[in-house]
Coordinates of C-alpha atoms and ligand atoms in Angstrom, one line a residue:
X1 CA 0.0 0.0 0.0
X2 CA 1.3 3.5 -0.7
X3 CA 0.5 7.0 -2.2
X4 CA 0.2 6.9 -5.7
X5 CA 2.9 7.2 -8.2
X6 CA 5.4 6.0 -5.0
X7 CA 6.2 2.9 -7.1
X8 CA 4.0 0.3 -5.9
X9 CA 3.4 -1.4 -9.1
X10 CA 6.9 -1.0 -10.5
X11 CA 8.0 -2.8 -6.9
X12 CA 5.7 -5.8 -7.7
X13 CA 6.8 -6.3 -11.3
X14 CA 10.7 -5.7 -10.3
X15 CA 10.2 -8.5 -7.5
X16 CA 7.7 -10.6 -10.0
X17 CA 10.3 -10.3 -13.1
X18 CA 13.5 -10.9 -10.8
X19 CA 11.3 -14.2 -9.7
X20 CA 10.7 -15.9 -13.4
X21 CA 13.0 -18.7 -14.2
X22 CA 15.2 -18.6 -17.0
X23 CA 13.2 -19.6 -20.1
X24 CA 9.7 -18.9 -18.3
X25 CA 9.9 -15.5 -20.1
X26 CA 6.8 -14.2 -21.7
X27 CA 5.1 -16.1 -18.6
X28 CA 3.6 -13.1 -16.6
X29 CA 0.6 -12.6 -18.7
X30 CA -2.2 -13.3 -16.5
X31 CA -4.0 -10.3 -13.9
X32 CA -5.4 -12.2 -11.6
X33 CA -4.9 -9.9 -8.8
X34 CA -2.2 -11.9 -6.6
X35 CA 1.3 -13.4 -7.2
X36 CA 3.9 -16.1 -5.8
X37 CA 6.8 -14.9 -5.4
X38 CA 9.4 -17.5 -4.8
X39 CA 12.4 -17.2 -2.2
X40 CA 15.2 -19.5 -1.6
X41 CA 15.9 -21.0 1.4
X42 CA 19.1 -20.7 2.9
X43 CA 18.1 -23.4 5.4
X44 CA 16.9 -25.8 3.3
X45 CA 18.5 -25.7 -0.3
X46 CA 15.8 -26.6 -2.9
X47 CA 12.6 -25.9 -0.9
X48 CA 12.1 -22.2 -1.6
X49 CA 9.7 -20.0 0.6
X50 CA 6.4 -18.7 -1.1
X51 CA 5.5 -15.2 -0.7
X52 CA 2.2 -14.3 -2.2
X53 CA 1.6 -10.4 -3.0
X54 CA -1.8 -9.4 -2.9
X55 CA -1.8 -6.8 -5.6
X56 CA -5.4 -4.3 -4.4
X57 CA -6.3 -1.9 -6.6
X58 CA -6.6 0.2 -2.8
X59 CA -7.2 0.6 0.4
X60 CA -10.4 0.1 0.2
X61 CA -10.2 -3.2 -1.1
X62 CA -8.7 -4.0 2.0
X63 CA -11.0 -2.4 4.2
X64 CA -13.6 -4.1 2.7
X65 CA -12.0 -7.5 3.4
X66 CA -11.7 -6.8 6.6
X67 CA -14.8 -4.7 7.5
X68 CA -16.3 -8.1 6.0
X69 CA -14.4 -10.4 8.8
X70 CA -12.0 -11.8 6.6
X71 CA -8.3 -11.6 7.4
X72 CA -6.3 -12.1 3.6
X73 CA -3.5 -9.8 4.7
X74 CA -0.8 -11.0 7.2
X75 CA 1.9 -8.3 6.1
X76 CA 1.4 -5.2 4.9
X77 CA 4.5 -3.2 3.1
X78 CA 4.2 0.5 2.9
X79 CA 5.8 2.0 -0.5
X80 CA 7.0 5.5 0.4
X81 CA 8.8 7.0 -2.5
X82 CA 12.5 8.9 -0.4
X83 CA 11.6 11.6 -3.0
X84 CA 8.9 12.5 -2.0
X85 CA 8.2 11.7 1.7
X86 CA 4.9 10.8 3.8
X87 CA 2.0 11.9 1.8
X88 CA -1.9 11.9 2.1
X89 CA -2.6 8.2 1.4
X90 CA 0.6 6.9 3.0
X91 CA -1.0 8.4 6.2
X92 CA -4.6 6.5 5.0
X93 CA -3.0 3.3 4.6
X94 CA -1.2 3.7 7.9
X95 CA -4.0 4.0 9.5
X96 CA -5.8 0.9 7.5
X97 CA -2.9 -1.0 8.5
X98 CA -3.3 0.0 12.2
X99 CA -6.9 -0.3 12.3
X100 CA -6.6 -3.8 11.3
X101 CA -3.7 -4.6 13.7
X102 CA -1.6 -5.8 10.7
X103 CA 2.1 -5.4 10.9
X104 CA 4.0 -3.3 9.2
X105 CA 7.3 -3.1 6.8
X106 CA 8.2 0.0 4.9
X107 CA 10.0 -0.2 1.6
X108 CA 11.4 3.1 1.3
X109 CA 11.5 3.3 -2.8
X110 CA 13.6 5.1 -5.8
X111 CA 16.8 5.5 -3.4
X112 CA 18.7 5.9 -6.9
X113 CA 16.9 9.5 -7.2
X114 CA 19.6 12.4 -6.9
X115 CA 17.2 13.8 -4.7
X116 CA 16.2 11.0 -2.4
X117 CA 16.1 11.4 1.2
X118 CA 15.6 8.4 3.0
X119 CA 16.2 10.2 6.3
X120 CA 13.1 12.3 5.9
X121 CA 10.9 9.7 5.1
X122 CA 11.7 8.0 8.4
X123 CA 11.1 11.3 10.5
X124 CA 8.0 12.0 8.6
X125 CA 6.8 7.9 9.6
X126 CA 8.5 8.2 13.4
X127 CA 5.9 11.4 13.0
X128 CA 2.7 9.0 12.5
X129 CA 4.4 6.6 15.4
X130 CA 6.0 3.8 13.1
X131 CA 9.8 4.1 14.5
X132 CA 12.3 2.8 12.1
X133 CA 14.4 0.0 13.6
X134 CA 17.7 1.1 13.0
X135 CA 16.2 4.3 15.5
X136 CA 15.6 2.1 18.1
X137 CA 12.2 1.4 17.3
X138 CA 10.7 -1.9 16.0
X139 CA 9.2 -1.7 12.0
X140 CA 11.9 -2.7 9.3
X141 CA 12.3 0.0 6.5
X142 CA 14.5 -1.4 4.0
X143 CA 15.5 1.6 1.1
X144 CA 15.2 0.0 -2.1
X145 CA 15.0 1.0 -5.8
X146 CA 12.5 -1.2 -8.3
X147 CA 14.3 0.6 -10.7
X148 CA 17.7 -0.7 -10.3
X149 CA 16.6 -3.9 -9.1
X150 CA 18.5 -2.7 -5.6
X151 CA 18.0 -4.4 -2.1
X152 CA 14.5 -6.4 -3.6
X153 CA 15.8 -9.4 -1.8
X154 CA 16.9 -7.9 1.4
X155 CA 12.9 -6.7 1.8
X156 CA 11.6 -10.4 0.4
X157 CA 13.8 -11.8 3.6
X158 CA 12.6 -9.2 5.5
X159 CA 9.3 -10.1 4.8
X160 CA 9.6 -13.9 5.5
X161 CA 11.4 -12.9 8.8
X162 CA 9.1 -10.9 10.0
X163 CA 7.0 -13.8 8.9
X164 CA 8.6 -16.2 11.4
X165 CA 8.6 -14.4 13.8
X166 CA 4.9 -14.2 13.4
X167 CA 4.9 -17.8 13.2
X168 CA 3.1 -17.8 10.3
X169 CA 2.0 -21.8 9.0
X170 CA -0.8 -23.6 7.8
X171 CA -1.4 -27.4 7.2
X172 CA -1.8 -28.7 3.2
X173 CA -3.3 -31.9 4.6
X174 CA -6.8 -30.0 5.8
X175 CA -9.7 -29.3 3.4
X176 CA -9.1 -26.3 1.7
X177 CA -10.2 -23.2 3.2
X178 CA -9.4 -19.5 2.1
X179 CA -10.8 -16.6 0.8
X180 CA -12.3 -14.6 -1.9
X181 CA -9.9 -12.0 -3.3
X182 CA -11.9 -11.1 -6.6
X183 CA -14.6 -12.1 -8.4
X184 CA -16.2 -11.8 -11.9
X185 CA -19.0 -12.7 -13.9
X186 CA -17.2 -14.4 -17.1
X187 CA -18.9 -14.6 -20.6
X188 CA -17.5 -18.1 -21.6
X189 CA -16.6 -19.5 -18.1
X190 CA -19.8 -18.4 -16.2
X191 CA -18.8 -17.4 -12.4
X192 CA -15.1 -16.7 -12.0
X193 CA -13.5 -16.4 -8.1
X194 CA -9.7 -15.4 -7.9
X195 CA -9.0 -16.7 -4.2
X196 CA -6.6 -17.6 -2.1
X197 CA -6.4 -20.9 -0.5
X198 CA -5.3 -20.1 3.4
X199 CA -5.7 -23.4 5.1
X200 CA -5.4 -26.9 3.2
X201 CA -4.8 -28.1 -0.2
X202 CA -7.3 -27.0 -3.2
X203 CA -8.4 -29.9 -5.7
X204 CA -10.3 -29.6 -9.1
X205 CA -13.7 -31.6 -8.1
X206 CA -13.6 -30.6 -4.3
X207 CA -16.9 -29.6 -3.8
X208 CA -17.1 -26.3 -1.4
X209 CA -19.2 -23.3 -0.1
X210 CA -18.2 -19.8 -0.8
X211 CA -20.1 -16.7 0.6
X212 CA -23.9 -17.7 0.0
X213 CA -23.1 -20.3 -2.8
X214 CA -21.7 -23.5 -3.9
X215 CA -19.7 -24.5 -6.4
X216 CA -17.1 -27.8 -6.9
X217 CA -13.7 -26.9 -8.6
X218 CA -14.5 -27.7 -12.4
X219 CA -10.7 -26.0 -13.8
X220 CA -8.0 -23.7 -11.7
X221 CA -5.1 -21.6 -12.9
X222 CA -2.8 -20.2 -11.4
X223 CA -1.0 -16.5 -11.5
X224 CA 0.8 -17.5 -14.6
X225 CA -2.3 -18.7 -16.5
X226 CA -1.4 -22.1 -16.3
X227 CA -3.9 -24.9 -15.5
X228 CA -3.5 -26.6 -12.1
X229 CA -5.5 -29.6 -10.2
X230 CA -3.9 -28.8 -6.7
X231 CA -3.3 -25.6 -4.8
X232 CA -1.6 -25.9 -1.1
X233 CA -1.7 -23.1 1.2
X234 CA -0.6 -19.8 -0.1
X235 CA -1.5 -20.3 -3.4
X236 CA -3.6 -17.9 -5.2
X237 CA -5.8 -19.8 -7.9
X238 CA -8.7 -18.6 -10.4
X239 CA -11.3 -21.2 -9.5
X240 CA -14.3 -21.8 -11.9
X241 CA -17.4 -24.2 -11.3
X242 CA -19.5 -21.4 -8.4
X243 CA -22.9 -21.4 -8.7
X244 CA -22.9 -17.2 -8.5
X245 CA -20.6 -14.5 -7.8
X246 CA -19.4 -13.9 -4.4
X247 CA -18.1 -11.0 -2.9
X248 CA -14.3 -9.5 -2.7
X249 CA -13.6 -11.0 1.3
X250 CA -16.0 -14.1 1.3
X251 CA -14.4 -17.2 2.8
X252 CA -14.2 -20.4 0.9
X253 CA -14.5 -24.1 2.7
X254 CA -14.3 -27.3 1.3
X255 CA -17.0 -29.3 2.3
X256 CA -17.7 -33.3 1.9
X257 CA -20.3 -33.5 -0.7
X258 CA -21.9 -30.9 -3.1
X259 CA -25.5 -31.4 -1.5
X260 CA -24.1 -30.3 1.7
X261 CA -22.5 -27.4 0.5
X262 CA -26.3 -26.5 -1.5
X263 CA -28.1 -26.8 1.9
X264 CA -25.5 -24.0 3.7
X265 CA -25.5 -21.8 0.8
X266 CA -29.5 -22.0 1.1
X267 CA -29.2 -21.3 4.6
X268 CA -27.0 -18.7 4.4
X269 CA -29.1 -16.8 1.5
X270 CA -32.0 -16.9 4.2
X271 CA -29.7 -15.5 7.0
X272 CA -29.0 -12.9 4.8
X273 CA -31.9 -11.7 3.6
X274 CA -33.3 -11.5 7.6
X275 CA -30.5 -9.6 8.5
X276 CA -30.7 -7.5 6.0
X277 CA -33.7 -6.7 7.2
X278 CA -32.6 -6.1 11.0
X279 CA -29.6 -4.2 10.1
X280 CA -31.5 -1.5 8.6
X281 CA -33.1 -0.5 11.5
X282 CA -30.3 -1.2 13.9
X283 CA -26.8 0.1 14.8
X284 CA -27.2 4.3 14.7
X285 CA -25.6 6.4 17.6
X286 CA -29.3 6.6 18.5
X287 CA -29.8 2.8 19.3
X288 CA -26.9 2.9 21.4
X289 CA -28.4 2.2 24.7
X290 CA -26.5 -0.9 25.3
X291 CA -24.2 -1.5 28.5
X292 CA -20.0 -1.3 27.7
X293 CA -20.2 0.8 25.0
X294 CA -17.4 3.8 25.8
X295 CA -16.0 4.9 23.0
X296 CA -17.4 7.1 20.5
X297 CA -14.9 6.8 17.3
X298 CA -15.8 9.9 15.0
X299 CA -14.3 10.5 11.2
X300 CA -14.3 14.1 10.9
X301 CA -14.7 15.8 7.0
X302 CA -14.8 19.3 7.0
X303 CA -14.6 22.0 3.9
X304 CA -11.8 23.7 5.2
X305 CA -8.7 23.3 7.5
X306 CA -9.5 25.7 10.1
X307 CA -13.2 24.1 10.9
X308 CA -11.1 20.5 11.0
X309 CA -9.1 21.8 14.2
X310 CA -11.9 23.5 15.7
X311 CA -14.2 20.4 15.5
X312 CA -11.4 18.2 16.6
X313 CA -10.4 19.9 19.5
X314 CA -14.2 20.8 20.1
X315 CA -15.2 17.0 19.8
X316 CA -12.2 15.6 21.8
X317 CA -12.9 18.3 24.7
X318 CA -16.2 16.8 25.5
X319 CA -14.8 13.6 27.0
X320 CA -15.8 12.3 30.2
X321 CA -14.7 9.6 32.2
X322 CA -17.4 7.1 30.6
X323 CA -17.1 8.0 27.4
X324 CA -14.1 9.1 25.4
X325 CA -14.4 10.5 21.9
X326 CA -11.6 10.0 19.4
X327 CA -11.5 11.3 16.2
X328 CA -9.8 8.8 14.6
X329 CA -9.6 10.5 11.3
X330 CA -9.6 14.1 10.3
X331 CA -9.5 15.7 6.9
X332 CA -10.5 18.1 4.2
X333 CA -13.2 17.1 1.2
X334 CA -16.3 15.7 0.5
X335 CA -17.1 12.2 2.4
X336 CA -15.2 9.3 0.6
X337 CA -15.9 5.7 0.0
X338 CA -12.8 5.1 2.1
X339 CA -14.1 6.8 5.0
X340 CA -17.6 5.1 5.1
X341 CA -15.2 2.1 5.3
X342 CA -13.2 2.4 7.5
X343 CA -16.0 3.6 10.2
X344 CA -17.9 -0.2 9.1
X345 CA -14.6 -1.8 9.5
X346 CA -14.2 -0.3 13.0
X347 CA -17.9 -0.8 14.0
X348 CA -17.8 -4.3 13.1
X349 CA -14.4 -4.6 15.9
X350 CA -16.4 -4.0 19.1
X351 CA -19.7 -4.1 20.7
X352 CA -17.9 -0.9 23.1
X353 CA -17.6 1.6 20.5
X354 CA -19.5 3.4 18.2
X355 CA -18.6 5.1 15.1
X356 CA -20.7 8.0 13.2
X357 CA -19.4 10.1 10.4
X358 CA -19.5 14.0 10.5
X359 CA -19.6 16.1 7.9
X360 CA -19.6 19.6 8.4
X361 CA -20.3 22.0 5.5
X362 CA -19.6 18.9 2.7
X363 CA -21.4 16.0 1.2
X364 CA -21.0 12.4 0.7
X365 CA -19.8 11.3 -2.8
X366 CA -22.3 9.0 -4.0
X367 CA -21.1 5.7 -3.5
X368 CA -19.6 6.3 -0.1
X369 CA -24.1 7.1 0.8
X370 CA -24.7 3.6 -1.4
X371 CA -22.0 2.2 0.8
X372 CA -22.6 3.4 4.3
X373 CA -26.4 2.4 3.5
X374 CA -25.4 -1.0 3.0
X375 CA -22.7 -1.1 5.7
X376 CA -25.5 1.1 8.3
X377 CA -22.7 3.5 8.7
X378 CA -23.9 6.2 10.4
X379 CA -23.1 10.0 8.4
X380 CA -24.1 13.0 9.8
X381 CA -24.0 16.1 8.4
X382 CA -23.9 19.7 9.9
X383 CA -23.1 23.1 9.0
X384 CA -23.4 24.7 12.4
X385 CA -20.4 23.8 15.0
X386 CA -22.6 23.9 18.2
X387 CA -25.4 21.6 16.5
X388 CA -22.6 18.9 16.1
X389 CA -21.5 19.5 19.7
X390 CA -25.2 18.9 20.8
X391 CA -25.3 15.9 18.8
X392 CA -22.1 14.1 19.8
X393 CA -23.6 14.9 23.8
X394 CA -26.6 13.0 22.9
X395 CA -24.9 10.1 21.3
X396 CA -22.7 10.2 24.4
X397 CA -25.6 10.3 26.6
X398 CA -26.8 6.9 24.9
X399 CA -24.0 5.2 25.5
X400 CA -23.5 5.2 28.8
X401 CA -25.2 2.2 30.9
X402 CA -28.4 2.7 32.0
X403 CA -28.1 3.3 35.9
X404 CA -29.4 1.1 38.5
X405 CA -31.3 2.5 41.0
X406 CA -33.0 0.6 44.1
X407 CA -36.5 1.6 44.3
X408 CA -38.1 0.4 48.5
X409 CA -41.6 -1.9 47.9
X410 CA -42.9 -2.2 51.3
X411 CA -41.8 -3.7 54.5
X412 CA -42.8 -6.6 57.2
X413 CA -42.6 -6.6 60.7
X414 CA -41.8 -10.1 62.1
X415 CA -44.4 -11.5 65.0
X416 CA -43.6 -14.5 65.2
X417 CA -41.3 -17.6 63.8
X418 CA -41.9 -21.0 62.9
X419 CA -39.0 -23.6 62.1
X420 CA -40.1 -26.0 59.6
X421 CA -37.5 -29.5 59.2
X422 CA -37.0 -28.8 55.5
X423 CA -37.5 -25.3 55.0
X424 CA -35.7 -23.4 57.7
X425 CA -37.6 -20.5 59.3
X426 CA -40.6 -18.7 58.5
X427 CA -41.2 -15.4 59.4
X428 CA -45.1 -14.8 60.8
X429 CA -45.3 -10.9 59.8
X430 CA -47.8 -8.4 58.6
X431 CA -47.2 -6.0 56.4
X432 CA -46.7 -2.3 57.6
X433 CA -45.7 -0.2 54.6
X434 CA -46.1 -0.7 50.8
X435 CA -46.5 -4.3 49.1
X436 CA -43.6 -7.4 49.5
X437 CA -43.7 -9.0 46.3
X438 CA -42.6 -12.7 45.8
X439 CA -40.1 -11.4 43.4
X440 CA -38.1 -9.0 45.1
X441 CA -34.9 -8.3 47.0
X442 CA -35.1 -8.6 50.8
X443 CA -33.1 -6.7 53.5
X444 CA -33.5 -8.1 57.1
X445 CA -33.8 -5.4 59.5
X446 CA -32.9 -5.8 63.3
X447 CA -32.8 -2.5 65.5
X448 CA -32.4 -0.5 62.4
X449 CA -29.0 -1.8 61.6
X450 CA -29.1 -4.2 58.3
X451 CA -27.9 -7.9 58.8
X452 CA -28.8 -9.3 55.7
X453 CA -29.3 -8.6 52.4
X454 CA -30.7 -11.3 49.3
X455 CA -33.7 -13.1 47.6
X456 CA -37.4 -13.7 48.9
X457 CA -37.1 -17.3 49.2
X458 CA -41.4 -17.8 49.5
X459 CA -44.1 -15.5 50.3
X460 CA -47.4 -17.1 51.0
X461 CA -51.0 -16.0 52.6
X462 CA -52.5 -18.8 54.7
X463 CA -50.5 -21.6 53.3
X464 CA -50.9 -20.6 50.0
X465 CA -47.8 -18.9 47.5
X466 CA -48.7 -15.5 46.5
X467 CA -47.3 -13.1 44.3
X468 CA -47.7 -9.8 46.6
X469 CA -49.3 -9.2 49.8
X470 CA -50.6 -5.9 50.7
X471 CA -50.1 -3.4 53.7
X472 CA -52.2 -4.4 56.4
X473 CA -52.2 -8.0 55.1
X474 CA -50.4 -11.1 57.2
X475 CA -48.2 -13.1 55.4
X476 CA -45.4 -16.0 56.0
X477 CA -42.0 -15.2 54.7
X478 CA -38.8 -17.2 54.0
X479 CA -35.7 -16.1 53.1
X480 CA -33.2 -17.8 50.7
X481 CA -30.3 -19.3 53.1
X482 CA -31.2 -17.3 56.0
X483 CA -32.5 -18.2 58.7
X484 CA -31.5 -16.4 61.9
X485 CA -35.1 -14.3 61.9
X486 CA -36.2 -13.2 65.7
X487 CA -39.4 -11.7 66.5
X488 CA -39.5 -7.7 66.0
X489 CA -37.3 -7.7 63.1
X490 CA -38.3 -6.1 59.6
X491 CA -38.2 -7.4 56.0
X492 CA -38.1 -4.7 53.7
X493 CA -38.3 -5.7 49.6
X494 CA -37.0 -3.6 46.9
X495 CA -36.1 -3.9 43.5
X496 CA -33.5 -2.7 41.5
X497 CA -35.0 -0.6 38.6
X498 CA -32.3 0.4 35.7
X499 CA -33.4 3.8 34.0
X500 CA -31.2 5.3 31.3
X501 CA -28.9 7.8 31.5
X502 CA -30.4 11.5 30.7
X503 CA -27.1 13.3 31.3
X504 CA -23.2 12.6 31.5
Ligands
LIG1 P1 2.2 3.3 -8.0 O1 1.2 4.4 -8.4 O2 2.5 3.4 -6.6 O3 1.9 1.9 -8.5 O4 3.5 3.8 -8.8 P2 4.2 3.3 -10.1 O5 4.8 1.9 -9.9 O6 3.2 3.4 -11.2 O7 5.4 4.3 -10.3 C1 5.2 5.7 -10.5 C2 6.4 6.3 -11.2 O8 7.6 6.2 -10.4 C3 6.7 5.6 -12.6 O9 7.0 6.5 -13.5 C4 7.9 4.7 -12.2 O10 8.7 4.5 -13.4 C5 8.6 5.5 -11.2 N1 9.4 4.7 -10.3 C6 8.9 3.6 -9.6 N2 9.9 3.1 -8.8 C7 11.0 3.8 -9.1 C8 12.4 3.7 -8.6 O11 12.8 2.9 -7.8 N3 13.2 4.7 -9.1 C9 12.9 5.6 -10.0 N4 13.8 6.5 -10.4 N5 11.6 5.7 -10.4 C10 10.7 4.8 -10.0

């Protein structure tokens, strides 16, 4: 990932030409969106290590993936051109990268420009909190030039390192799981997936379940355009036999026959449609009642610099102790795709946050509204500073738990006692205040000082269980394990009510 013209596809091809064999030539014909990369392995001669570059056409691709649970991505390597420094997208795909918890290695490109300035492109980096390792701090940036071919290996072994030490494996004796990385409707070859197979080995005529369809492997091929009846773990194949078109960020699983994998594509095209039709009406800063949630996460567009600070610091200022508010982005422009995207990837993380979008004084471009009405990202738009103040209260307000509050039914004086063999005592009383409802909470009262505090164990009237008794009314009590009752006590029963919070 990278800002554009940084060299990201002239990388790939320099590390994809460096990588074809002598006589393959011509071979690197086929766009299918991924590529093996083959290192050699100074431990074991022969068995070369398989890196596989997942070429997205952007961030959001990415985001999507992961806003849609799906993890394709274990490494991500920044491009940062050392002519031209940190820039606008480096920034966004920094914070992608972050936001999905997915490690990091910068490749610092076109070093062999007169005016390259690797230096400043590690200050402007230590600046968004990625420390360079030779500082002290722990993300590899390794200069290189996909021009002059320079230093391409050092980053493919800094890449399987780094892959170690993740402790990155998977078994090729499983059935073959992975996931979608593209997909296409295909005039000749009907539905087309490009995926890549994470767990297990891939066979023509496995039968498997992909998204909400099925499909058995009728023909794969691999990044080179060649056909191929196997694919073990790390391999990114076209696959063709699926009964429709999944999505970029479905997950594919073998399964043991094709009728099973019919029945959970039919069951998933049902769970779909109904939650399609409860997340419509769900998930707004509104509905936020909930218990836990204590973060409100805001994405902040604004038509000009100076209204960007304001609302920030604004925003950020009205923190309290239960809830914090982070603005985790902040920019100038219209509401983009990428930013619906990255507020549905971070809403779909945790049941304690919430995420709305603000715009104040712009618009959303029109596929970030199809998008966020699809993903029920929440936008907001404003063109009055205090209005957006108000607003963020109120969405505070609704996240915070509701609070419990102990509301007193009645009491019961105790007149007599009776100890029953299986039981344990029962209180004789009559009620002096209020009701004592079978359901409550009970406090034992001797000389005004609290013994004991629990559940109404049985209430009954003349032998027989009742659900309340009245003031004025007689009544036998029992308490759950608790039995030390003495005339001239008091039972008082309460309940705890939980009413929602009205301020912060
Ligand atoms: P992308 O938009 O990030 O994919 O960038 P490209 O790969 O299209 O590269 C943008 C421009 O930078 C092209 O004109 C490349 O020829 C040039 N470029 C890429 N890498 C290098 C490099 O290492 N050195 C030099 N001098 N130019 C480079």
């Amino acid at each position: 990932m990278g800002h554009v013209d940084h060299g990201k596809t002239s990388l790939l091809d320099a590390i994809r030409k460096g990588n074809v064999a002598a006589g393959e030539a011509g071979g690197i014909t086929q766009h299918i969106g991924a590529y093996s990369v083959f290192v050699p392995n100074p431990d074991k001669p022969g068995e070369d290590r398989r890196v596989v570059f997942l070429d997205t056409p952007g961030h959001e691709a990415f985001t999507m993936m992961r806003a849609r649970g799906a993890k394709a991505t274990d490494i991500v390597i920044l491009v940062v051109a050392a002519d031209d420094g940190v820039m606008p997208q480096t920034i966004e795909a920094v914070e992608h990268s972050k936001a999905a918890g997915v490690p990091m290695i910068v490749a610092i490109n076109k070093i062999d420009k007169p005016d390259a300035n690797p230096d400043k492109v590690k200050q402007g980096l230590a600046g968004l909190g990625l420390q360079p390792s030779d500082w002290g701090g722990d993300i590899e940036m390794i200069p290189v030039s996909a021009k002059k071919n320079e230093n391409l290996n050092t980053l493919l072994e800094t890449v399987l390192l780094q892959a170690d030490i993740l402790d990155l494996k998977a078994s090729p004796t499983r059935r073959a799981s992975g996931v979608v990385l593209e997909a296409k409707l295909d005039k000749g070859r009907g539905a087309v997936a490009t995926a890549l197979v994470q767990q297990g080995t891939l066979r023509v005529g496995d039968p498997f379940i992909v998204g909400q369809f099925s499909g058995k492997v009728r023909a794969m091929f691999s990044d080179r355009g060649e056909s191929v009846t196997e694919a073990p773990p790390a391999t990114p194949v076209e696959v063709l036999g699926l009964q429709g078109v999944p999505q970029a960020g479905d997950t594919f699983q073998v399964v043991a026959d094709i009728d099973r994998a019919q029945t959970i594509a039919g069951q998933r095209q049902m769970h779909a449609r109904q939650a399609a039709m409860v997340k419509s009406s769900s998930r707004g800063i509104e509905s936020l009642g909930q218990a836990e949630i204590k973060e409100l996460l805001v994405i902040l567009k604004a038509d000009v610099q100076g209204s960007v600070e304001v609302l920030r610091a604004t925003l950020e200022k009205l923190s309290t102790e239960k809830v914090k508010v982070r603005v985790i982005r902040a920019g100038v422009g219209a509401i983009a795709e990428s930013d619906v995207l990255l507020a549905s990837a971070t809403q779909a993380d945790s049941a304690s946050t919430a995420v709305v979008i603000i715009g104040f004084n712009v618009r959303p471009e029109s596929r970030a509204s199809d998008v966020a009405k699809h993903e029920a990202v929440d936008i907001r738009l404003h063109s009055i500073i205090y209005k957006v103040e108000e607003e963020i209260k109120a969405a505070m307000i609704g996240m915070l738990d509701a609070i419990e509050k102990e509301v007193v039914l009645g009491k019961a004086a105790v007149q007599e006692t009776f100890k029953v063999s299986r039981l344990g005592t029962i209180a004789g009383c009559r009620v002096i205040d209020g009701v004592i409802r079978r359901q409550a909470k009970a406090r034992l009262i001797r000389d005004g000082v609290v013994i004991w505090d629990g559940d109404i164990a049985s209430l009954k009237r003349f032998k027989e269980d009742a659900n309340e008794v009245k003031n004025g009314f007689e009544c036998g009590i029992s308490l759950v394990n608790f039995n030390d009752i003495k005339v001239g006590d008091e039972i008082e029963a309460y309940t705890i009510e939980k009413i929602a919070a009205t301020e912060l």
